[in-house]
XYZ file of C-alpha atoms in Angstrom:
493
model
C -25.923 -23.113 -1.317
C -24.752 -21.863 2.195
C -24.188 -18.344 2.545
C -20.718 -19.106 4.020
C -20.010 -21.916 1.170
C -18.266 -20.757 -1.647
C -18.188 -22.818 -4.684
C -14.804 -24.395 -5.963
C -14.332 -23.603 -9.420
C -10.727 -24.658 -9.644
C -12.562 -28.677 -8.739
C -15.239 -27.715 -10.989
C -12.949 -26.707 -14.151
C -10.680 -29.829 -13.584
C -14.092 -31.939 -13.860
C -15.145 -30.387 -16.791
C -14.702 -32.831 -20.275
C -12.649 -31.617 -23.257
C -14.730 -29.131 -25.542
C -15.463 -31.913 -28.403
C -17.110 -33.870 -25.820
C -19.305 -31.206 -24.621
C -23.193 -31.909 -25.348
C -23.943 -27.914 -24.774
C -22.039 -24.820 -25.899
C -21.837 -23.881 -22.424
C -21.225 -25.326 -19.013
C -22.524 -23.320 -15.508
C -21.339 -23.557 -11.948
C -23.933 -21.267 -9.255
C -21.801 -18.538 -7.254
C -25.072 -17.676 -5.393
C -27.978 -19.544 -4.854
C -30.084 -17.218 -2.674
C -33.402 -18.987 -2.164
C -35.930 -20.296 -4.510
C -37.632 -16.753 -4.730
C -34.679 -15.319 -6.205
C -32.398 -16.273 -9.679
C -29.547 -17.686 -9.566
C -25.706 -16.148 -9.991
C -24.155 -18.129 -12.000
C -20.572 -18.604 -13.898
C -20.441 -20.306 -16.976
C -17.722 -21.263 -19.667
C -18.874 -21.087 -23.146
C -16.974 -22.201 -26.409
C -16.850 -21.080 -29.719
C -16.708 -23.809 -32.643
C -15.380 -21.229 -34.851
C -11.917 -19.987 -33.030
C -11.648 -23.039 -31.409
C -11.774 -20.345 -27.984
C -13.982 -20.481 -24.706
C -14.752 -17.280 -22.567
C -15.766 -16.893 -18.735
C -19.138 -14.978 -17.985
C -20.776 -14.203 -15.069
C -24.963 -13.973 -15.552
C -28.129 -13.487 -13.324
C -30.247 -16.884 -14.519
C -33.279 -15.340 -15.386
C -35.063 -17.139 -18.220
C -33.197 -14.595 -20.432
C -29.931 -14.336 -18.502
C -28.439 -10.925 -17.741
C -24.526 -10.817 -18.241
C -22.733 -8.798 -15.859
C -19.401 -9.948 -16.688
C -17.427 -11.506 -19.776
C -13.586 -12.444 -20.074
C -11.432 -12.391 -22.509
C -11.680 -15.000 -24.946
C -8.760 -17.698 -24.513
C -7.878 -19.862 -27.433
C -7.043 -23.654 -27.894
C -4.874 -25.703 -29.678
C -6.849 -28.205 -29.701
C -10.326 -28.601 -28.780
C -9.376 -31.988 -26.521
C -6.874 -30.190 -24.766
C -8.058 -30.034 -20.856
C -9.612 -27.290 -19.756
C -7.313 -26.820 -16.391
C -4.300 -26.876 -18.218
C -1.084 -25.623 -16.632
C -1.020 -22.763 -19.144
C -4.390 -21.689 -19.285
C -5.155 -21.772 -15.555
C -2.491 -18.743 -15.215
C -3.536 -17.054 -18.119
C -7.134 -17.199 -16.673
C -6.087 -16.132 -13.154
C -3.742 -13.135 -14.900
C -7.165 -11.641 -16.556
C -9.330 -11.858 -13.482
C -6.328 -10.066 -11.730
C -6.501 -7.338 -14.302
C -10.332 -7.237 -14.475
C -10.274 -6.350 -10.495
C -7.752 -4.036 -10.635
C -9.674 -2.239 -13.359
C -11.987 -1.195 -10.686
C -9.979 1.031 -8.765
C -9.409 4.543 -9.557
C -5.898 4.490 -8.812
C -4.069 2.388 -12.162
C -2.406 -0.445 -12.197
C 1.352 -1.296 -13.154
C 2.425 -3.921 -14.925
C 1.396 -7.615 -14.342
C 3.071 -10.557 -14.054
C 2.110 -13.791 -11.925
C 4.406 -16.620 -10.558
C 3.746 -19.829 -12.253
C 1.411 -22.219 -10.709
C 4.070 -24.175 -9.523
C 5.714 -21.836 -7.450
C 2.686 -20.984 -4.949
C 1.259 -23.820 -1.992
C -2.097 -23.204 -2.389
C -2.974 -22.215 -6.085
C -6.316 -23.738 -6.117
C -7.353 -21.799 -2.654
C -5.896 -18.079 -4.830
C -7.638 -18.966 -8.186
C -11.512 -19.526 -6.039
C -10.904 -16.345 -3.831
C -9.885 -14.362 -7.155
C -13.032 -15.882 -9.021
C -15.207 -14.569 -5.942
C -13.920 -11.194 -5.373
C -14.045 -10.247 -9.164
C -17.442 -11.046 -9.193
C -18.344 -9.066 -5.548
C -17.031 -6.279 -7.759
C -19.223 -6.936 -10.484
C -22.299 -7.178 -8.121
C -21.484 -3.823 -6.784
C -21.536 -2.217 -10.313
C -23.724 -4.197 -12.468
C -26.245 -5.860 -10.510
C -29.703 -4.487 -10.777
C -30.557 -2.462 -7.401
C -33.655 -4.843 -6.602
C -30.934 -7.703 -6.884
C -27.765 -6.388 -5.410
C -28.213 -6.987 -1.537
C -28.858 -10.252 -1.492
C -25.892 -11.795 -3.719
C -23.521 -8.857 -2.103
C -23.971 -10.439 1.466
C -24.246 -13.474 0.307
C -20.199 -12.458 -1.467
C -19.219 -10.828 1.420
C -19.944 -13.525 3.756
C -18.001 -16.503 1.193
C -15.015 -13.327 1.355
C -14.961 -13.338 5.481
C -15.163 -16.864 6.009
C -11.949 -19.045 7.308
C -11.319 -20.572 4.505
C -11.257 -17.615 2.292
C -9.113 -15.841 4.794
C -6.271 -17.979 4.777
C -7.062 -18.213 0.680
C -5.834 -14.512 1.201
C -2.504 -15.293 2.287
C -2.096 -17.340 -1.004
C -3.583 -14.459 -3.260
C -1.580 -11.835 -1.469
C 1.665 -13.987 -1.997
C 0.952 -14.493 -5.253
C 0.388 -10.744 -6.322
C 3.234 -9.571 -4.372
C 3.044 -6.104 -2.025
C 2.936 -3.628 -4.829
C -0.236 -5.466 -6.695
C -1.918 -6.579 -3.005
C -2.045 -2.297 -2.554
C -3.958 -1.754 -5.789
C -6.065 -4.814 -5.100
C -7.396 -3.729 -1.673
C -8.233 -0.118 -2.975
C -10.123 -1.745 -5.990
C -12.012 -3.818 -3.338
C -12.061 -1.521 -0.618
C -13.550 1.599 -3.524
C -16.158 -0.878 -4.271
C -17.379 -1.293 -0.564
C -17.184 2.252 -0.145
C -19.423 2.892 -3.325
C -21.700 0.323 -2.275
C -22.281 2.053 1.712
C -22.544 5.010 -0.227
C -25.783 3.867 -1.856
C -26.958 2.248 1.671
C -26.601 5.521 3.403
C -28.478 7.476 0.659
C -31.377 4.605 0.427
C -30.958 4.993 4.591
C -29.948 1.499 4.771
C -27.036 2.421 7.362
C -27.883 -0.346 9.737
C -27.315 -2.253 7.013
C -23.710 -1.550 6.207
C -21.425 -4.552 6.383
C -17.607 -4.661 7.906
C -15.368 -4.676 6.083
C -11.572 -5.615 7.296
C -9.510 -7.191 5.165
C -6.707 -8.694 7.001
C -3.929 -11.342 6.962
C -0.593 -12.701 8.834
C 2.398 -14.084 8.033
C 5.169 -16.155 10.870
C 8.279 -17.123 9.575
C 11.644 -17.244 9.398
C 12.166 -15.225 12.831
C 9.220 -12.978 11.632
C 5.434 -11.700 12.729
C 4.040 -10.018 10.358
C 0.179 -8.470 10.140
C -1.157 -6.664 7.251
C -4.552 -4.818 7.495
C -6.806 -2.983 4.896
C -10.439 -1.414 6.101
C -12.218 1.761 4.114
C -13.103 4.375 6.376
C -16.710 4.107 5.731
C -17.149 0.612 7.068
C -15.957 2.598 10.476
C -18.702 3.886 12.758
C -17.507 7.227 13.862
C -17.921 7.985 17.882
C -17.250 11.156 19.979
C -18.410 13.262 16.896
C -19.628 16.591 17.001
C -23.644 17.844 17.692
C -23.935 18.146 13.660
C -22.664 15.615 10.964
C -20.258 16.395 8.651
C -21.182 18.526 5.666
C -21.196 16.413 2.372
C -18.231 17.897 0.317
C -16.280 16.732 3.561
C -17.977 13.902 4.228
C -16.754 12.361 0.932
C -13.419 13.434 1.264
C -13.383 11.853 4.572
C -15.093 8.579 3.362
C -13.217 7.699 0.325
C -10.310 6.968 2.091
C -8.493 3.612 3.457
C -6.774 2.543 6.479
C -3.467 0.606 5.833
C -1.824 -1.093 8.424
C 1.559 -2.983 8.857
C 2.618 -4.482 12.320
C 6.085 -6.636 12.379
C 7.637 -8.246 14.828
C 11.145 -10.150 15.238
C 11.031 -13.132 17.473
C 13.712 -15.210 18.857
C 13.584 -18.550 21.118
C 16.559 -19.362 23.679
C 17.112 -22.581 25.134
C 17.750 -22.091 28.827
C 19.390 -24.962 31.056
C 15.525 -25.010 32.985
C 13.485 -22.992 30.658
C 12.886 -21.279 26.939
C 12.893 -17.394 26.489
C 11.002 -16.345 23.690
C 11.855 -12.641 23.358
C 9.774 -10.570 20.649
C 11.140 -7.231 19.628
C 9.164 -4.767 18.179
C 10.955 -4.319 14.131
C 8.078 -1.801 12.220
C 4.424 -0.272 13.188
C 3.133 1.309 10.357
C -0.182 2.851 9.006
C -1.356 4.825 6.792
C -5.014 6.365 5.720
C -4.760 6.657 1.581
C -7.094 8.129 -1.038
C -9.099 5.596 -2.632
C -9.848 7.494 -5.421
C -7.837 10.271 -7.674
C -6.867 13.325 -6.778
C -8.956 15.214 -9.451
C -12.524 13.481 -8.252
C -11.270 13.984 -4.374
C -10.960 17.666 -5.038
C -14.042 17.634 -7.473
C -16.469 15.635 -5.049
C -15.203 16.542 -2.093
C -12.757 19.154 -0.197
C -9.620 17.688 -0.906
C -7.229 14.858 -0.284
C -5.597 16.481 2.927
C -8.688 16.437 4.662
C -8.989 12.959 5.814
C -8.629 11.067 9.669
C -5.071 10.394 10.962
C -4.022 7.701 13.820
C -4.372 8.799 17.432
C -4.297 5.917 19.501
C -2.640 1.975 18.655
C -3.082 -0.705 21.033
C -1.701 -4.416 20.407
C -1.956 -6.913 22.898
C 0.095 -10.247 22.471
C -1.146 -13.124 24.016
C 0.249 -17.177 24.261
C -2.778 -19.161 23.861
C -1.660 -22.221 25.340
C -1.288 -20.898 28.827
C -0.085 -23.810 30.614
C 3.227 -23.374 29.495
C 3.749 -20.013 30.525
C 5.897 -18.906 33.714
C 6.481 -15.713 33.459
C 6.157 -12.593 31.169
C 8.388 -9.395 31.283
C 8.288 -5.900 29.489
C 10.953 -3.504 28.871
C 10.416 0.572 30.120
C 7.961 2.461 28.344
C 9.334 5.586 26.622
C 10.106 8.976 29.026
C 7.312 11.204 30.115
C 6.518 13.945 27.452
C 9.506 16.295 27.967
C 8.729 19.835 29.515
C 10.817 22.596 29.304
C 9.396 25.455 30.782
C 11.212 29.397 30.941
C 9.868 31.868 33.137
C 11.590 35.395 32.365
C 9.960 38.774 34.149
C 11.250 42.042 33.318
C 10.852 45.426 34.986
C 12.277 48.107 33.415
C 11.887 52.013 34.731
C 13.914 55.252 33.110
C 13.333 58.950 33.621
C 13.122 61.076 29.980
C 15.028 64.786 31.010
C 15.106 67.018 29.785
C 12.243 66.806 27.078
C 9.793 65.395 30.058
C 9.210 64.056 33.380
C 7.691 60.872 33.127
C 7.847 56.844 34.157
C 8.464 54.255 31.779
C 7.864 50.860 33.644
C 7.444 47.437 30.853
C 7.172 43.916 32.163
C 7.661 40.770 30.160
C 6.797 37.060 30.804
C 7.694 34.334 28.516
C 6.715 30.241 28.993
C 8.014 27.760 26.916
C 6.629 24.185 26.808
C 8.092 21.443 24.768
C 5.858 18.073 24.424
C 6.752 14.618 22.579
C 3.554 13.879 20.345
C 3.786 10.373 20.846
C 3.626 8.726 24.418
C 4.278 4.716 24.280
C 3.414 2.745 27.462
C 3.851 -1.079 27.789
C 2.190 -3.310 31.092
C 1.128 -6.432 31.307
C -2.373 -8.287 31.859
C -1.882 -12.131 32.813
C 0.442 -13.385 30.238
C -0.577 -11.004 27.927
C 1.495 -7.760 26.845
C 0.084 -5.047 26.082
C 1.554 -2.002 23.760
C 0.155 1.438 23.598
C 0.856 4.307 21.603
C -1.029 7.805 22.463
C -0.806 10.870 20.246
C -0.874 13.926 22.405
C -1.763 17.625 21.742
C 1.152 19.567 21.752
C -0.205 22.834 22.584
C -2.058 21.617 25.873
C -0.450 18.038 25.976
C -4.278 16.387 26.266
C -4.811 12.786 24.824
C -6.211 13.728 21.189
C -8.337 10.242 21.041
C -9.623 11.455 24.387
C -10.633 14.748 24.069
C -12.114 17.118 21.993
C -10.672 20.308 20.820
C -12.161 23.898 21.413
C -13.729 26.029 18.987
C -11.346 28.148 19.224
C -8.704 25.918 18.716
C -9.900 24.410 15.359
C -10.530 27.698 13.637
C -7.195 28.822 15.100
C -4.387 28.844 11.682
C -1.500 27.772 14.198
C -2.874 24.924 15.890
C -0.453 22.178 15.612
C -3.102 20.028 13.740
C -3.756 22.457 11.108
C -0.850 22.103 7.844
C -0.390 18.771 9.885
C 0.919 17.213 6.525
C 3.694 20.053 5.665
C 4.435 21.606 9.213
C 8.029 20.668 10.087
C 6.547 19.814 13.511
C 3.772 17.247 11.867
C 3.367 14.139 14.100
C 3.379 12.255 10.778
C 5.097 11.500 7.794
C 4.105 13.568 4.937
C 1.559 11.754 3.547
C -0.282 11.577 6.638
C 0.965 7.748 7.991
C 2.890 6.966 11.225
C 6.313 5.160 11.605
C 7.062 3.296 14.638
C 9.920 1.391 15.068
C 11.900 -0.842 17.450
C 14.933 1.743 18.556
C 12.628 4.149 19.365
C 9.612 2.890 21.016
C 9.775 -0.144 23.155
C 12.836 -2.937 23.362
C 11.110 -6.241 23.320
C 8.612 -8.408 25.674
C 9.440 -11.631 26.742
C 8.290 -14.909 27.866
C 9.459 -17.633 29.765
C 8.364 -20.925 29.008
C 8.021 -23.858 30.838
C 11.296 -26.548 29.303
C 8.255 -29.270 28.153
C 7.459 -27.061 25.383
C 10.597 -27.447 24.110
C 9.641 -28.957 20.211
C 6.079 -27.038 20.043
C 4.431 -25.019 17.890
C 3.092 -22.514 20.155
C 0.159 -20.226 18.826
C -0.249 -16.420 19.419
C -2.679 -14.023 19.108
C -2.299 -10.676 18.635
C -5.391 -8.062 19.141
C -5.142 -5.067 18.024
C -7.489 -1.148 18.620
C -7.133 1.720 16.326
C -8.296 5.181 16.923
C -8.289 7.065 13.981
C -9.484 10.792 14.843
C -10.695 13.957 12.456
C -10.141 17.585 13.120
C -9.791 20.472 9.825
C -6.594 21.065 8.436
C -7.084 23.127 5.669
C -11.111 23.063 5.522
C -12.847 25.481 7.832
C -15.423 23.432 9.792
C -15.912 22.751 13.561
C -16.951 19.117 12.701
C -14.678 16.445 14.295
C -14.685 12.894 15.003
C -12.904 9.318 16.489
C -13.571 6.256 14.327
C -12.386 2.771 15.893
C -11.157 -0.234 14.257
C -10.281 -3.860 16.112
C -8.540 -6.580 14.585
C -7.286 -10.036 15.650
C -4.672 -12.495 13.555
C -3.199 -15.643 14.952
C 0.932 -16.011 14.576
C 2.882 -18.932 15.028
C 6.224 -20.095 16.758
C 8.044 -23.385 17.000
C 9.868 -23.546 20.202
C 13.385 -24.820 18.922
């Protein structure tokens, strides 16, 4: 099998004859086939005469297999019933839900899937739950000697097209609430496997790891990201690394992103305006782990990176249709309010004494936004930028680095950054941008023979997320980068 093919168990269970015409107990399917060197990982159904029941397994096919993984047993009515019955199918899906969600640290609330009816694609959700279950499993019950080769052979059947856009199905399916606790369960068990790469010294073999998906409809862009802050290669970093109590706390941590984006199309006696208004920017960085083991392992859940920098850049792809595209004002220039008082003040003491008493007094207030947003365009692209700025010297923080003497100072306007009334973020440590505040919309004008297309988009995106101490004393500080790209769609009518 090709590392990018992944194997379609939904086709393979709707193949499959009724149990009392099986010749075998069990029937097998390969999820990896390395090379001929190497076993095979394998998923097989097995049935059990007795409780008229089958179970799911996952197994390394050594001559005596090793089980990583079992299901639940799921009874039958009848032993010819079909295998891929409507009820089962869901029933099946439901417990390798659960099974994934058991993973993360974080539990889950309750579960309940749409019926199989009610989603598109319900054969592209089942195969992308079957393989990410069993990426898990690798992570935590392969055998060491084992474990690198089906893992990138997992990761690469998770990253390819047609598991991407299975995503969009899965996600659907789950619901926002469930999709959360799903991408920490995944997103803990790629952190926990770099953790094992950097202590064999592996690093150049750690894997990326973005987990990302978009949605265009009804008057709507929508882009949701997930990527654990290990998988991020940190840059501008201090002389000396990160002390390991830190670097946990620092590592076991998530990036969640949201980007939406209202869209509207004109009709225009000689042209189309499609104007695109910014609606929500979100992210957040979020444990991955509980509290307890963050302040056990590490130094604490407060000490983690926050967003510095955001760049998007929307761009038609079809550029022939294009005439022209505007941008509304960026937001005002940092405001600056600075005082200058002197003060001389001279008085004579009698009778007591003869003497002089001269003081002198200077004050100097300045007052600076945190947040700078700055929109220009580049061909018919648009670009967005958001900069967070120091507000004690008013210097670019992805930019720069921060004095010694600044990061051990206890009134820096990073340090308490998460329960200072003056925090550049919301209290758990995210950012909120939205449309009245920063930016009013971009627009395009389109050429009238598009009129009846559906025109694509992409939109890039670059985030800086950045590291300096709140609580922790430590000079260590760093920038970590992530870049994304998702596709959007809009019918010109």
């Amino acid at each position: 099998m090709s590392p990018w093919d992944s194997p379609d168990i939904w086709s393979w269970l709707h193949k499959l004859p009724p149990l009392d015409a099986w010749k075998t107990n069990s029937m097998s399917i390969p999820i990896c086939s390395p090379d001929s060197a190497q076993p095979n990982l394998n998923l097989s159904i097995s049935q059990n005469l007795q409780s008229s029941s089958f179970i799911f397994s996952v197994y390394i096919d050594f001559n005596l297999p090793i089980s990583l993984w079992t299901s639940k047993p799921f009874e039958l009515k009848s032993e010819t019933i079909e295998l891929a019955d409507t009820v089962l199918i869901p029933s099946v899906l439901t417990n390798l839900v659960q099974d994934v969600l058991r993973y993360g640290a974080i539990k889950s609330s309750a579960l309940e899937l749409p019926t199989q009816e009610s989603l598109h694609d319900y054969q592209a959700a089942f195969n992308l739950a079957f393989i990410s279950l069993t990426f898990l499993v690798c992570i935590y019950e392969a055998p060491a000697d084992l474990r690198p080769t089906f893992l990138y052979d997992l990761k690469a059947q998770l990253s390819s097209p047609e598991s991407r856009e299975a995503l969009k199905q899965l996600m659907k399916l789950l619901g926002s609430n469930l999709e959360e606790q799903w991408m920490k369960s995944i997103n803990l068990g790629i952190t926990n496997w770099i953790a094992n790469l950097e202590a064999s010294n592996n690093e150049n073999q750690i894997p990326p790891a973005l987990f990302s998906h978009s949605l265009s409809t009804s008057g709507l862009w929508k882009v949701q990201l997930y990527c654990p802050l290990a998988a991020l290669e940190a840059e501008n970093t201090t002389n000396h690394s990160a002390d390991p109590k830190l670097n946990f706390s620092l590592n076991y941590h998530q990036l969640e992103g949201v980007l939406q984006f209202n869209y509207q199309v004109a009709m225009q006696e000689t042209w189309i305006d499609v104007k695109v208004k910014i609606d929500n920017i979100r992210f957040d960085v979020t444990r991955l782990i509980d509290e307890t083991l963050m302040n056990d392992q590490g130094v604490g859940a407060s000490e983690k990176h926050f967003p510095s920098r955001i760049s998007l850049q929307l761009t038609p792809t079809l550029q022939t249709e294009v005439l022209s595209v505007s941008v509304s004002k960026s937001s005002e220039n940092p405001s600056k309010e600075i005082g200058l008082e002197k003060s001389i003040e001279a008085g004579l003491d009698i009778p007591t004494s003869l003497g002089l008493k001269i003081s002198a007094g200077e004050n100097t207030t300045v007052s600076l936004k945190p947040w700078k947003f700055e929109e220009s365009v580049s061909g018919n692209s648009a670009n967005l930028n958001w900069y967070l700025h120091d507000a004690g010297d008013g210097r670019e923080v992805a930019s720069s680095k921060p004095s010694k003497f600044s990061l051990m100072h206890p009134n820096a306007w990073f340090k308490d950054r998460y329960s200072s009334p003056y925090r550049p973020f919301t209290r758990q440590g995210g950012i909120v941008f939205a449309g009245d505040e920063y930016g009013e919309s971009v627009w395009w004008k389109m050429d009238k023979s598009a009129a009846g297309k559906t025109m694509v988009w992409e939109m890039r995106g670059w985030v800086w997320l950045t590291y300096w101490p709140n609580k922790h004393k430590t000079f260590y500080n760093e920038n970590r980068r992530l870049e994304f790209s998702e596709t959007l769609h809009l019918t010109l009518s």
